[in-house]
Short mmCIF file of C-alpha atoms in Angstrom, two decimals:
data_model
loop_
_atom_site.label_atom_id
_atom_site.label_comp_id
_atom_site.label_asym_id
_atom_site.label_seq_id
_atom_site.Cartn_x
_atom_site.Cartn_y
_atom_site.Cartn_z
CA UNK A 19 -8.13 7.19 -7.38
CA UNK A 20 -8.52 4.83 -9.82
CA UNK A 21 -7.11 0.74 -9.03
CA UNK A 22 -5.24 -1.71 -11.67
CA UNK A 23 -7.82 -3.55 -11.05
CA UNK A 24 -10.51 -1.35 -12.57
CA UNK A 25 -7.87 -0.72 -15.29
CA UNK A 26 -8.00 -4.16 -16.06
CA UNK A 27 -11.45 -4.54 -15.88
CA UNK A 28 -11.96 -2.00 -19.02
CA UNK A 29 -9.25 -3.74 -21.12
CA UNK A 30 -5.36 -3.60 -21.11
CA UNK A 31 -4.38 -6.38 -23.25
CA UNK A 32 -2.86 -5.73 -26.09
CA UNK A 33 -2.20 -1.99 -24.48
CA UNK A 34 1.16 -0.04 -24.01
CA UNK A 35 1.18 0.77 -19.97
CA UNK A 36 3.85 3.42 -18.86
CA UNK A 37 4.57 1.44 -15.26
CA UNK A 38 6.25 4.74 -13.16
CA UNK A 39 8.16 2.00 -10.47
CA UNK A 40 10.70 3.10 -8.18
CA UNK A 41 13.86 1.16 -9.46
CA UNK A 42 16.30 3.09 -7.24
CA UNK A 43 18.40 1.19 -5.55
CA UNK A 44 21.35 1.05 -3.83
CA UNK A 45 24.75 -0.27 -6.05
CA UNK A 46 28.24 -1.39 -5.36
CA UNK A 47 29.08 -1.29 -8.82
CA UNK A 48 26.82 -3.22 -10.97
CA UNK A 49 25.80 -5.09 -8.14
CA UNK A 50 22.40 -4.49 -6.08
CA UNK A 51 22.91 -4.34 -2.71
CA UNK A 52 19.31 -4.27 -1.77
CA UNK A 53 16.93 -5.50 -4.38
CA UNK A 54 13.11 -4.28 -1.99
CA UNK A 55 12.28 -1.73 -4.14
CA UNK A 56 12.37 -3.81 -7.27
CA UNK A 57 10.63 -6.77 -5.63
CA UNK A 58 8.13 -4.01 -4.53
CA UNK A 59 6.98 -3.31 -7.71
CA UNK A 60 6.92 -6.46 -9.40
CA UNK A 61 3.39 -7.88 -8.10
CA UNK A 62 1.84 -4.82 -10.45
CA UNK A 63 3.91 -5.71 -13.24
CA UNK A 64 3.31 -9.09 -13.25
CA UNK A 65 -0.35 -8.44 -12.76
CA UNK A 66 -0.18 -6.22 -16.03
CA UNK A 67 1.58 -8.68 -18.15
CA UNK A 68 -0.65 -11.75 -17.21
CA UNK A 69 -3.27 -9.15 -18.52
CA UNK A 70 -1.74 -9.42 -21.90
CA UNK A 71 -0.33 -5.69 -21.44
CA UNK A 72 2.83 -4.29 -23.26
CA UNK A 73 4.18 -3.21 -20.03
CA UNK A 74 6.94 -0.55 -20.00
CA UNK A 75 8.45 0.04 -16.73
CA UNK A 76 10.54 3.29 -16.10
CA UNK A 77 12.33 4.74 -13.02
CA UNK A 78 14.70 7.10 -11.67
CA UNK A 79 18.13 6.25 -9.93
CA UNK A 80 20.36 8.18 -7.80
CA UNK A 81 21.42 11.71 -9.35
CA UNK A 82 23.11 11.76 -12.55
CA UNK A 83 22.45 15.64 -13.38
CA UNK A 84 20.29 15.26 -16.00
CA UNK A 85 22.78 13.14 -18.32
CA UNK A 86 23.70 9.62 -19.26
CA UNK A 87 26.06 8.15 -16.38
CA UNK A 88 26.50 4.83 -16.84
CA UNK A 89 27.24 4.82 -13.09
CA UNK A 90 23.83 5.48 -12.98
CA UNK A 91 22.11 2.43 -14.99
CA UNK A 92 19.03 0.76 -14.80
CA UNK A 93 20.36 -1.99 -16.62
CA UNK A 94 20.90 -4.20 -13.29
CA UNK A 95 17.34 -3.13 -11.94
CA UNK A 96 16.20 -4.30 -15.05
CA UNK A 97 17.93 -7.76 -14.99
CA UNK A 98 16.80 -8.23 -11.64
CA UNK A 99 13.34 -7.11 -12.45
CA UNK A 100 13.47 -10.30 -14.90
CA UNK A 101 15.18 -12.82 -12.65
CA UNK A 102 11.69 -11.86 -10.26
CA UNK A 103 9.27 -11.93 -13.02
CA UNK A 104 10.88 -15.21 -14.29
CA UNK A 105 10.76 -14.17 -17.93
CA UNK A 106 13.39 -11.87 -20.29
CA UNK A 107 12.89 -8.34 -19.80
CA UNK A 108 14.23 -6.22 -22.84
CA UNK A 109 16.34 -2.84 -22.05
CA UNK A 110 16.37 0.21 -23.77
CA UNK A 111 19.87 2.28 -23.27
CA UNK A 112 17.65 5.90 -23.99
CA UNK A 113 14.28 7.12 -22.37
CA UNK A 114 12.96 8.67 -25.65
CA UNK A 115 14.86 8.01 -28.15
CA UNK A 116 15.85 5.45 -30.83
CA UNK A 117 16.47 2.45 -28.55
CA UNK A 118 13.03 3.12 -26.22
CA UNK A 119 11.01 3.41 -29.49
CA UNK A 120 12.45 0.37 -31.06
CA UNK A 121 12.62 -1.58 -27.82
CA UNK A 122 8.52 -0.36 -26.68
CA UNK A 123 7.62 -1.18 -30.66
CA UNK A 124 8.59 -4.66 -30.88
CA UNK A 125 7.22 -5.78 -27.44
CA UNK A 126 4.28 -8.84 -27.83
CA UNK A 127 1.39 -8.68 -25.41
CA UNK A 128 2.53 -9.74 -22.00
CA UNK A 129 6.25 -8.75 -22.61
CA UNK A 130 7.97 -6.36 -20.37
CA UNK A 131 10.95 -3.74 -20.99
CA UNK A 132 12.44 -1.27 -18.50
CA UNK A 133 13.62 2.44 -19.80
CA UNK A 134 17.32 3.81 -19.47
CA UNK A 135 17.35 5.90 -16.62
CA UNK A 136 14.89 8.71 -16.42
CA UNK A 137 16.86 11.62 -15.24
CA UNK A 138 19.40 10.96 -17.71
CA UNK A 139 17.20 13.28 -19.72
CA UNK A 140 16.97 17.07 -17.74
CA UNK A 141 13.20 17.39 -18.85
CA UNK A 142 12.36 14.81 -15.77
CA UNK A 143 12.95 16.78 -12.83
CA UNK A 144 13.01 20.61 -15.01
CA UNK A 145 12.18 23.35 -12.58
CA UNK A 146 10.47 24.66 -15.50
CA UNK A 147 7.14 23.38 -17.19
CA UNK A 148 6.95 23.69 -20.00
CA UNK A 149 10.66 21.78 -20.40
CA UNK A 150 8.74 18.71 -17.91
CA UNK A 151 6.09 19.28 -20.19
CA UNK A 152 7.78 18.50 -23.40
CA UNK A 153 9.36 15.36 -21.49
CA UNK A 154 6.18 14.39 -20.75
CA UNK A 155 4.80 14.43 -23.78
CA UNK A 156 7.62 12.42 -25.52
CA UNK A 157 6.48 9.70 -22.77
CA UNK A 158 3.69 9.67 -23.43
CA UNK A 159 4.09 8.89 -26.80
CA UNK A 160 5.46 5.40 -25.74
CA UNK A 161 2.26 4.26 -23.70
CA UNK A 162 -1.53 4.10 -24.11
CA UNK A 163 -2.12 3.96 -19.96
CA UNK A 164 0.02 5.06 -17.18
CA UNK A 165 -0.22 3.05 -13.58
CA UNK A 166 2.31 4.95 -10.81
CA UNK A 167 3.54 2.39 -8.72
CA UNK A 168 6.60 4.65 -7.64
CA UNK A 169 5.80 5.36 -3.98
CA UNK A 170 9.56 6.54 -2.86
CA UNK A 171 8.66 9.53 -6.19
CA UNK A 172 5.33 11.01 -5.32
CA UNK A 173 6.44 13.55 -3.44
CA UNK A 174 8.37 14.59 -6.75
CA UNK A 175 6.75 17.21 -8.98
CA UNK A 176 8.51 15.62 -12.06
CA UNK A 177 7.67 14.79 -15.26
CA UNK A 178 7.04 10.90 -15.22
CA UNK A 179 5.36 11.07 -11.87
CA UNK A 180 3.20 14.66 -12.03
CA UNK A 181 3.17 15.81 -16.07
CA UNK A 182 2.43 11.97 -17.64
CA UNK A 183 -0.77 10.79 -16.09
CA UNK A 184 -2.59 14.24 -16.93
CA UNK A 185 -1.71 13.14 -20.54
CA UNK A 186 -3.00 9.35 -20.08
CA UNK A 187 -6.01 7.64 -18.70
CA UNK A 188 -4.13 6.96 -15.29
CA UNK A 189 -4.77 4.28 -12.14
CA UNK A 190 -2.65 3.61 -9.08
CA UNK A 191 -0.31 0.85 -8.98
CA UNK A 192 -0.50 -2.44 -6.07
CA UNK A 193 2.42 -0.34 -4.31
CA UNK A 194 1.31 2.18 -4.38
CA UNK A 195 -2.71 1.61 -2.89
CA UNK A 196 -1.00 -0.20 -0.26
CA UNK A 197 0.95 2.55 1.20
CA UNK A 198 -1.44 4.98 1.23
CA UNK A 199 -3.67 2.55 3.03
CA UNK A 200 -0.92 1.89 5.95
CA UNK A 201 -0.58 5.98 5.84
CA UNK A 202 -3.84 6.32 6.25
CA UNK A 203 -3.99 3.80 9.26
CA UNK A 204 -0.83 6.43 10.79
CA UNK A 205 -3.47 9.80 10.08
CA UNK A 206 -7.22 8.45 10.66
CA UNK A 207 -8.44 6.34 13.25
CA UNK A 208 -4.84 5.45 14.56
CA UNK A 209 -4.70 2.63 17.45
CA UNK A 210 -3.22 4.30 20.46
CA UNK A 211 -0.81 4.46 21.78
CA UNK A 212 0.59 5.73 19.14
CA UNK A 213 4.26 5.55 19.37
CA UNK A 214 6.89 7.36 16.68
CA UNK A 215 10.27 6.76 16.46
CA UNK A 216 13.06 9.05 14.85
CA UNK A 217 16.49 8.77 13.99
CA UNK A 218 18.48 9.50 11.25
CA UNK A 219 21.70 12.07 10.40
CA UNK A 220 19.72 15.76 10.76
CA UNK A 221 16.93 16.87 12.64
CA UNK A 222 16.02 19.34 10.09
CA UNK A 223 14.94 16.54 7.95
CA UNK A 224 12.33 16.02 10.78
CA UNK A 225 11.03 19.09 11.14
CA UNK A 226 7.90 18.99 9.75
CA UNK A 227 6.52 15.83 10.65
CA UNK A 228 7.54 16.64 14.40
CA UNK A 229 5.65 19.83 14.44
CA UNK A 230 2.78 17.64 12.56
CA UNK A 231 2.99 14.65 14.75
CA UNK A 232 2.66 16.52 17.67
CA UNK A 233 -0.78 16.75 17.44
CA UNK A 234 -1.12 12.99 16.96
CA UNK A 235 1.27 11.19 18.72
CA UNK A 236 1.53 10.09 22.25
CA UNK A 237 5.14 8.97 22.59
CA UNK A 238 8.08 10.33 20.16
CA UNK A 239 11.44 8.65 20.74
CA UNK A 240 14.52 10.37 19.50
CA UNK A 241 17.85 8.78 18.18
CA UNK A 242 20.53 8.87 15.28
CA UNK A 243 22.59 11.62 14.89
CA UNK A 244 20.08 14.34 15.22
CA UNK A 245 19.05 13.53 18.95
CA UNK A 246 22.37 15.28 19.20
CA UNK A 247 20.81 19.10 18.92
CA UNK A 248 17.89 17.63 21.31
CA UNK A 249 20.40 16.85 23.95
CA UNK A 250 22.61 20.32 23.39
CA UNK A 251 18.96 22.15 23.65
CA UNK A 252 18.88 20.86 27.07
CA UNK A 253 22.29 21.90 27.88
CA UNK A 254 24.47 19.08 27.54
CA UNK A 255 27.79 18.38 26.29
CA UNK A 256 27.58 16.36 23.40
CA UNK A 257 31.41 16.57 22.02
CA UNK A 258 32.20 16.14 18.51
CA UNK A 259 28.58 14.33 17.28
CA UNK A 260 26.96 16.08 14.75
CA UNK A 261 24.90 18.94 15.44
CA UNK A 262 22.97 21.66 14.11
CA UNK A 263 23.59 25.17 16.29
CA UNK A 264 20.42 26.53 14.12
CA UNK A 265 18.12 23.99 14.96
CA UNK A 266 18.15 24.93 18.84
CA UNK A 267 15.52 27.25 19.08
CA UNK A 268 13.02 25.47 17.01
CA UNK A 269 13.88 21.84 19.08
CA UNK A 270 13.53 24.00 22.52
CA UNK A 271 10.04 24.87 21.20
CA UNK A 272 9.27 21.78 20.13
CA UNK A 273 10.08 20.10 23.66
CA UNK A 274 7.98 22.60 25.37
CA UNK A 275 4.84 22.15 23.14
CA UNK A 276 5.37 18.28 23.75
CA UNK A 277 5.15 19.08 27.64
CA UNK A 278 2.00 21.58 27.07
CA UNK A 279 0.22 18.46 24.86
CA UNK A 280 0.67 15.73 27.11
CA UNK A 281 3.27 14.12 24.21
CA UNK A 282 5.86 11.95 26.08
CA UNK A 283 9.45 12.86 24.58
CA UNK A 284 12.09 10.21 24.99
CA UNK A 285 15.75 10.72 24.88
CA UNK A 286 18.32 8.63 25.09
CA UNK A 287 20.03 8.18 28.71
CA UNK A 288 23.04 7.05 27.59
CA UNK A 289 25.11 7.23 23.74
CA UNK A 290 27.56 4.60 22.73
CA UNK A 291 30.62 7.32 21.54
CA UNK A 292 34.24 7.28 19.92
CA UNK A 293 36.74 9.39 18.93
CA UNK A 294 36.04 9.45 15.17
CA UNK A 295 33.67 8.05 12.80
CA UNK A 296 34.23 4.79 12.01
CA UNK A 297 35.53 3.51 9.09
CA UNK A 298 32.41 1.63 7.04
CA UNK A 299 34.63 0.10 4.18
CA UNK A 300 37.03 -2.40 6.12
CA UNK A 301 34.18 -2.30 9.32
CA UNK A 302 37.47 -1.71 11.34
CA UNK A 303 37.00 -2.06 15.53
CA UNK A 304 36.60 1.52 16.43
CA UNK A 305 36.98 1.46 20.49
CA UNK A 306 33.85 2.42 21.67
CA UNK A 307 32.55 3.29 25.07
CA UNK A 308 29.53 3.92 25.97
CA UNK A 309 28.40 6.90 28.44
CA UNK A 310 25.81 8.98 30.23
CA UNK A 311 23.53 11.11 27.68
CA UNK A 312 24.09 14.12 30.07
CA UNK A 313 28.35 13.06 30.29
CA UNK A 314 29.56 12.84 27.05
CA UNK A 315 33.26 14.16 27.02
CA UNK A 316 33.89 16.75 24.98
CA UNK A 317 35.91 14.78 22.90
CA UNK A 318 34.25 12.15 21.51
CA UNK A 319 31.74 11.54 19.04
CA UNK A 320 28.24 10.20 19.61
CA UNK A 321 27.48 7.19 17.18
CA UNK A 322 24.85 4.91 18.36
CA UNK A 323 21.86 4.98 21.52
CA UNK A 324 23.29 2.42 24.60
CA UNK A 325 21.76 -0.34 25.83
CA UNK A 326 20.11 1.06 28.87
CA UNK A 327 18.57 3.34 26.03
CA UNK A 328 17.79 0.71 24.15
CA UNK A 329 15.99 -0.88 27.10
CA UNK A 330 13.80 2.31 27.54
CA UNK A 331 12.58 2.55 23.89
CA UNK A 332 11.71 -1.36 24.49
CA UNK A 333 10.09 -0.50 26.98
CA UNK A 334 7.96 2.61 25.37
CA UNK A 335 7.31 0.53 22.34
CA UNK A 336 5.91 -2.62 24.19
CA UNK A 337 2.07 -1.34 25.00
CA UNK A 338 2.12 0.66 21.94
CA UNK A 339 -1.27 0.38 19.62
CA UNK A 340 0.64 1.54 16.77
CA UNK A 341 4.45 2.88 16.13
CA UNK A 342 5.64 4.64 13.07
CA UNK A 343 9.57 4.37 12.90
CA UNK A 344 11.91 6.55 10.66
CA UNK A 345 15.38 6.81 10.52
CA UNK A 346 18.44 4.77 12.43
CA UNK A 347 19.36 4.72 15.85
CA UNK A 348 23.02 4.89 15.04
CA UNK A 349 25.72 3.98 11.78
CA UNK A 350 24.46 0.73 11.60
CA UNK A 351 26.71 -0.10 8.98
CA UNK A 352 29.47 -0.44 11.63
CA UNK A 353 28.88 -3.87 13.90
CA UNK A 354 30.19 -1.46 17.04
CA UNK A 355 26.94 0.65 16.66
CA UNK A 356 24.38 -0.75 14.90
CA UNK A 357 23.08 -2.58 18.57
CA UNK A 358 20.42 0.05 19.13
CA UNK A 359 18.84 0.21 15.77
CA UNK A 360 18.73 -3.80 15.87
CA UNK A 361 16.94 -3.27 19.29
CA UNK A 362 14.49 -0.69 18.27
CA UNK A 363 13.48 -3.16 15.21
CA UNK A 364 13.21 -5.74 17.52
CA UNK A 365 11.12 -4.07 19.92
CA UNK A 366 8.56 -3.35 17.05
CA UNK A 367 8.60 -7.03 16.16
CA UNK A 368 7.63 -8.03 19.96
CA UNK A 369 5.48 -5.23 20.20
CA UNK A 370 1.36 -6.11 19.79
CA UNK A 371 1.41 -2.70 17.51
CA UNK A 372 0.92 -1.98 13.85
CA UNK A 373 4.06 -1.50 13.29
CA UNK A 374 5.35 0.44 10.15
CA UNK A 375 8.83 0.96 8.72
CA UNK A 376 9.08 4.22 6.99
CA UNK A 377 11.20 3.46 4.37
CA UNK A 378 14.72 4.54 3.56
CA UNK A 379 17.72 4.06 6.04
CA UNK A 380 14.95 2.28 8.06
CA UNK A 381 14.00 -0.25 5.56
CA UNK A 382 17.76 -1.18 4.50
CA UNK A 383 18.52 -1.18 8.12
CA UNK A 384 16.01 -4.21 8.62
CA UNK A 385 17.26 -6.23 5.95
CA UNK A 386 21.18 -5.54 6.37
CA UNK A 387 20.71 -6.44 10.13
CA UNK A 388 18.99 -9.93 9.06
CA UNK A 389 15.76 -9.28 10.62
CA UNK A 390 12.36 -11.22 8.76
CA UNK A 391 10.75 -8.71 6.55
CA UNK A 392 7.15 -10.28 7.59
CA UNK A 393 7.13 -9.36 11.40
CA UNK A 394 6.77 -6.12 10.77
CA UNK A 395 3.05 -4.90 10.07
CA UNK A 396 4.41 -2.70 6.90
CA UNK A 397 7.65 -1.66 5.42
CA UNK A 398 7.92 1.52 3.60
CA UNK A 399 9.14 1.66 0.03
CA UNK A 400 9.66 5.63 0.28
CA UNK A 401 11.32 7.43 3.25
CA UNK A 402 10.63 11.18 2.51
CA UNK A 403 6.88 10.65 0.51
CA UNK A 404 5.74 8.82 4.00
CA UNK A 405 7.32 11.80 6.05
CA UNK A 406 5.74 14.06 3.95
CA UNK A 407 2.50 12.53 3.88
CA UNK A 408 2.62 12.92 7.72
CA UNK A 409 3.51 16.11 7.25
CA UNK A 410 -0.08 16.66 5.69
CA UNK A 411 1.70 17.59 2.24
CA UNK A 412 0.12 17.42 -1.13
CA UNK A 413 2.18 14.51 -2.77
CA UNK A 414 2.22 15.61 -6.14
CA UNK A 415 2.61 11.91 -7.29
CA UNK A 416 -0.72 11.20 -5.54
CA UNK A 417 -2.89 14.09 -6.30
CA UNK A 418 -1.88 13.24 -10.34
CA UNK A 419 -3.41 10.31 -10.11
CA UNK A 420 -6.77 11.46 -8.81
CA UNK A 421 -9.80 11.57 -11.31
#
């Protein structure tokens, strides 16, 4: 794989570079809530533009069908992307069209512009190829290199991510070598213990790295919604929380092979519960107790790990060599249960570990609940491409940029 740096080294001044960043970030309106993807990316296109490059920065954000939305605009990301880069960055309201020619034509060498939302064309994420083809080819018609700096994409088979570097000479973005390095550090010659930590809404979205991790992990400690179907699979009552009835089987199986392979599974011993989810507009008290794991009544609603479980995890993650944490210990957004995530974050920043942050709910977690981006060892820019990479997936993002 190919660096910037060697991309540099052969000449990109005076060059049109595609720059496929992950811009997708969370709004309340027009307003950026959390601003760490864009401030992810910006190292490589500042490195680009002090190159003399004509760089062209393009993105994804959130799910607009494959049509303009203006709900769905990169026209903040792109403000912000200036405000960080310290220098105008122009905006073109189309990804192909008249505005993205016009706006790509009349950059000098070293300016910057960002691209109207990529998906608000349905050639980016077509099923179909030849359709992510043609997209692909109208891209590349606005670029003379591509860098892919969009590590929360890779594990997309669309066009700006898979179809566009086969069609331009190609390198790998700052991002984007530095998460596949701290992967790497997770799947080859990891420091042991090696401790993983889940959480999150489902535990179907876990599946795979579970059955993968299994074979490399020492500890696994479960929380968020889905330790739910762990606890029912062992019988308990667990109320009103969410669950999924089909996921039994395969977690009963799963908590067996952990006992055959040595692999310590942690549950919680105790849940913080309510009656009803809480309400994460007006943050609303919500009269919370917390109770046994193996007690829950059968009418409440399990919405956060308690502090004796909190304690545990501590505990588990304190000797640790090197912990890998994905997904919430509870709705964190709500001050009555966001006490265990803030402890498991806390634990990795007092544990000696290499400690890595896998990205989505995870990553916003940390900087909602104030903690210092820095102690942590690495913080993930893309949830489901780091799950999937420790799933032992092809990333399709990855494997384009290959020689």
């Amino acid at each position: 794989m190919k660096t910037i740096d060697q991309m540099l080294a052969e000449g990109a001044a005076g060059k049109r570079v595609f720059v496929r960043a992950d811009l997708n970030v969370p709004l309340d309106g027009t307003t950026i809530t959390d601003d760490g993807r864009i401030r992810a990316v910006q190292p490589t296109v500042a490195r680009l533009a002090e190159a003399g490059a004509r760089v062209v920065v393009a993105s994804h954000l959130g799910r607009p069908k494959g049509a303009p939305d203006p709900a769905f605009s990169l026209a903040p990301a792109a403000a912000r992307l200036g405000e960080l880069l310290g220098t105008d960055v122009a905006f073109a309201s189309d990804t192909v069209g008249e505005s993205a020619r016009g706006v790509v034509d009349a950059l000098a060498d070293g300016q910057v512009a960002v691209l109207e939302n990529l998906r608000f064309n349905p050639g980016e994420t077509a099923k179909d190829d030849a359709e992510r083809g043609a997209f692909a080819d109208a891209l590349a018609g606005l670029a003379d290199l591509y860098v892919g700096d969009g590590f929360g994409a890779v594990h997309r088979k669309h066009a700006s991510v898979y179809d566009l570097p086969a069609r331009l000479p190609h390198a790998a973005g700052l991002l984007i070598a530095t998460e596949v390095g701290v992967l790497k550090k997770l799947t080859e010659d990891v420091r042991r213990p090696y401790a993983v930590v889940l959480g999150g809404s489902k535990v179907s979205d876990k599946l795979g790295v579970i059955d993968h991790l299994l074979e490399k992990a020492d500890r696994i400690l479960v929380g968020g919604g889905m330790v739910f179907t762990f606890l029912k699979a062992q019988g308990h009552e667990v109320g009103s929380s969410l669950l999924q009835e089909d996921q039994i089987p395969v977690v009963q199986e799963y908590l067996k092979r952990a006992e055959a392979l040595g692999v310590e599974f942690v549950l919680p011993v105790d849940v913080r519960v309510a009656e009803r989810f809480p309400d994460l507009k007006t943050k609303a008290p919500s009269d919370p107790e917390t109770v046994a794991a193996d007690a829950m009544p059968a009418g409440r609603m399990g919405l956060d790990i308690g502090p004796r479980t909190s304690e545990l995890y501590a505990a588990k993650l304190a000797d640790a060599g090197t912990v890998f944490w994905n997904g919430p210990m509870g709705v964190f957004e709500h001050p009555d249960y966001a006490e265990g995530t803030a402890a498991v974050a806390q634990a990795l920043i007092d544990s000696p570990a290499f400690t890595v942050v896998g990205g989505g709910d995870s990553a916003a977690a940390v900087r909602i609940l104030g903690f210092d981006e820095n102690a942590f060892g690495h913080i993930s820019t893309g949830g489901g491409a780091s799950l999937e990479y420790l799933e032992g997936k092809t990333l399709p993002g990855l494997a384009a940029l290959e020689d």
